[in-house]
mmCIF file of C-alpha atoms in Angstrom:
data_model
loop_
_atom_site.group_PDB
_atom_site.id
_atom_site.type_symbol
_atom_site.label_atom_id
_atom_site.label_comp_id
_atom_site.label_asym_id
_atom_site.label_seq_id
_atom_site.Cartn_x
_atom_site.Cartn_y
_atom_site.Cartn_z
ATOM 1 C CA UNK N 14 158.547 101.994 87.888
ATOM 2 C CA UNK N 15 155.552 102.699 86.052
ATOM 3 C CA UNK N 16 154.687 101.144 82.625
ATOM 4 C CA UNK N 17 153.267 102.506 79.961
ATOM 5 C CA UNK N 18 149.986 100.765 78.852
ATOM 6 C CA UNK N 19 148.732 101.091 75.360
ATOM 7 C CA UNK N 20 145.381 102.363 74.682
ATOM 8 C CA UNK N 21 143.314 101.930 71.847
ATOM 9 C CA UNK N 22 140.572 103.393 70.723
ATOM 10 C CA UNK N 23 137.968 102.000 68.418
ATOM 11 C CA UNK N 24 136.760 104.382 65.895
ATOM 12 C CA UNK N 25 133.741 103.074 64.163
ATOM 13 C CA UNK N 26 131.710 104.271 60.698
ATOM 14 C CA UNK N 27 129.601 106.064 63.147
ATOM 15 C CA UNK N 28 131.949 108.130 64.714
ATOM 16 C CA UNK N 29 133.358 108.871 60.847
ATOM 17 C CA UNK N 30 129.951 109.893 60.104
ATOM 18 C CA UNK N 31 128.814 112.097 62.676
ATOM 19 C CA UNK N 32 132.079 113.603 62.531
ATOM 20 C CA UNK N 33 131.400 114.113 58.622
ATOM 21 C CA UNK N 34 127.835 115.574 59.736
ATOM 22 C CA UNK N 35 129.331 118.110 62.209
ATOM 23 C CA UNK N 36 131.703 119.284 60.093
ATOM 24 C CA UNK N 37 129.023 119.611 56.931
ATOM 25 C CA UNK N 38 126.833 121.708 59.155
ATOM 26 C CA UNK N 39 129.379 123.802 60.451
ATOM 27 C CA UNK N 40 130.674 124.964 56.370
ATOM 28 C CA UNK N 41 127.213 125.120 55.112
ATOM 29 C CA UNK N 42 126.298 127.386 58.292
ATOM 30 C CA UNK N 43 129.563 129.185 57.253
ATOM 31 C CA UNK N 44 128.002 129.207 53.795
ATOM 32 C CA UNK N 45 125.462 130.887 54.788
ATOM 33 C CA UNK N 46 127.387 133.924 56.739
ATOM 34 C CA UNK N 47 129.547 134.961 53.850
ATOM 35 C CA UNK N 48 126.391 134.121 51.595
ATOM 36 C CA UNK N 49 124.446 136.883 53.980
ATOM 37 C CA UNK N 50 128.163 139.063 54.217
ATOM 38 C CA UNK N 51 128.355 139.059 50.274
ATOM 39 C CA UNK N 52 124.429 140.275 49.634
ATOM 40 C CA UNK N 53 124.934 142.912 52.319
ATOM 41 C CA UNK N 54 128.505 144.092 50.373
ATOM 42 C CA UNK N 55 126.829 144.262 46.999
ATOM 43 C CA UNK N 56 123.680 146.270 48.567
ATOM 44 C CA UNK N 57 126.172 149.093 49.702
ATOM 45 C CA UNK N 58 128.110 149.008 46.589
ATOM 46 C CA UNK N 59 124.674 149.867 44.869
ATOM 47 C CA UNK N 60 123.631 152.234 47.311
ATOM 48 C CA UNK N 61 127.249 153.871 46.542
ATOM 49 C CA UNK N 62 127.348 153.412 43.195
ATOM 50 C CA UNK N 63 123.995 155.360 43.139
ATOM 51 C CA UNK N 64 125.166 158.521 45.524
ATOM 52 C CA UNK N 65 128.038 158.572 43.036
ATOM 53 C CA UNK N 66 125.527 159.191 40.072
ATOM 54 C CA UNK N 67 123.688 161.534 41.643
ATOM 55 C CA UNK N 68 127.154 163.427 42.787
ATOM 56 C CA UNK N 69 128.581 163.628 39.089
ATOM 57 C CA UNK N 70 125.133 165.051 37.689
ATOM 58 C CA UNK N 71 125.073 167.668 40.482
ATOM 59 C CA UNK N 72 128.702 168.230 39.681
ATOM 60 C CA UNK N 73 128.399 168.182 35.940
ATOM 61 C CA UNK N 74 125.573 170.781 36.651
ATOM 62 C CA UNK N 75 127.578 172.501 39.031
ATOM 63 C CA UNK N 76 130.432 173.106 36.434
ATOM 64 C CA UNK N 77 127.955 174.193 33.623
ATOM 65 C CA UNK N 78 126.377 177.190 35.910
ATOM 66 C CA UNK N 79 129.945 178.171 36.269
ATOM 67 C CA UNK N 80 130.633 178.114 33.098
ATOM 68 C CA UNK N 81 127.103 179.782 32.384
ATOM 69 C CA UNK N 82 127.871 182.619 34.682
ATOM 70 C CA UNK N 83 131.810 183.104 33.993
ATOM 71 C CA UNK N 84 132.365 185.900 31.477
ATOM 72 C CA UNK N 85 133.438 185.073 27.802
ATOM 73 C CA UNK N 86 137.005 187.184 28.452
ATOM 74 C CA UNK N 87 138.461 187.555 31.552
ATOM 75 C CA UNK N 88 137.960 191.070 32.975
ATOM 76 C CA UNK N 89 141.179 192.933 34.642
ATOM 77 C CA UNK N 90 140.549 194.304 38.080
ATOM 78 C CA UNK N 91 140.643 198.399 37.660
ATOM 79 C CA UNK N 92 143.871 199.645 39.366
ATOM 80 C CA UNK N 93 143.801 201.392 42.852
ATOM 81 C CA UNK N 94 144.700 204.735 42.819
ATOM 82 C CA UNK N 95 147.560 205.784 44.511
ATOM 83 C CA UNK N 96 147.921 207.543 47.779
ATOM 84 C CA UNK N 97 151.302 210.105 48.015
#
């Protein structure tokens, strides 16, 4: 028969504290990620938010030269003569 021995393990303030150390550089490199994530996000949402700009102005335009060039009444299409 085999009997179970107890074991036990000392844990001292030093293995608390380079426990606490590991685990405070691992979040504050973690930190630092979403930090880098979050600057890179709001960089494209500028860049976007400045295409979009630039694509209602050239719409805006677009829709005044159309308006510019559209006649003031609408013009009927002459009728086709017909063929007996």
């Amino acid at each position: 028969m085999s009997t179970m021995v107890e074991k036990t393990v000392e844990i001292t303030i030093a293995d608390h504290a380079e426990e606490a150390l590991a685990l405070n550089q691992f979040y504050h490199q973690r930190t630092l990620g979403v930090q880098a994530m979050r600057r890179t996000e709001a960089e494209k949402v500028h860049v976007l938010t400045e295409q979009l700009e630039i694509a209602e102005k050239a719409l805006s335009e677009a829709m005044a030269e159309i308006e510019r060039l559209s006649p003031a009444k609408p013009v009927e299409a002459p009728e086709k003569p017909r063929k007996n």
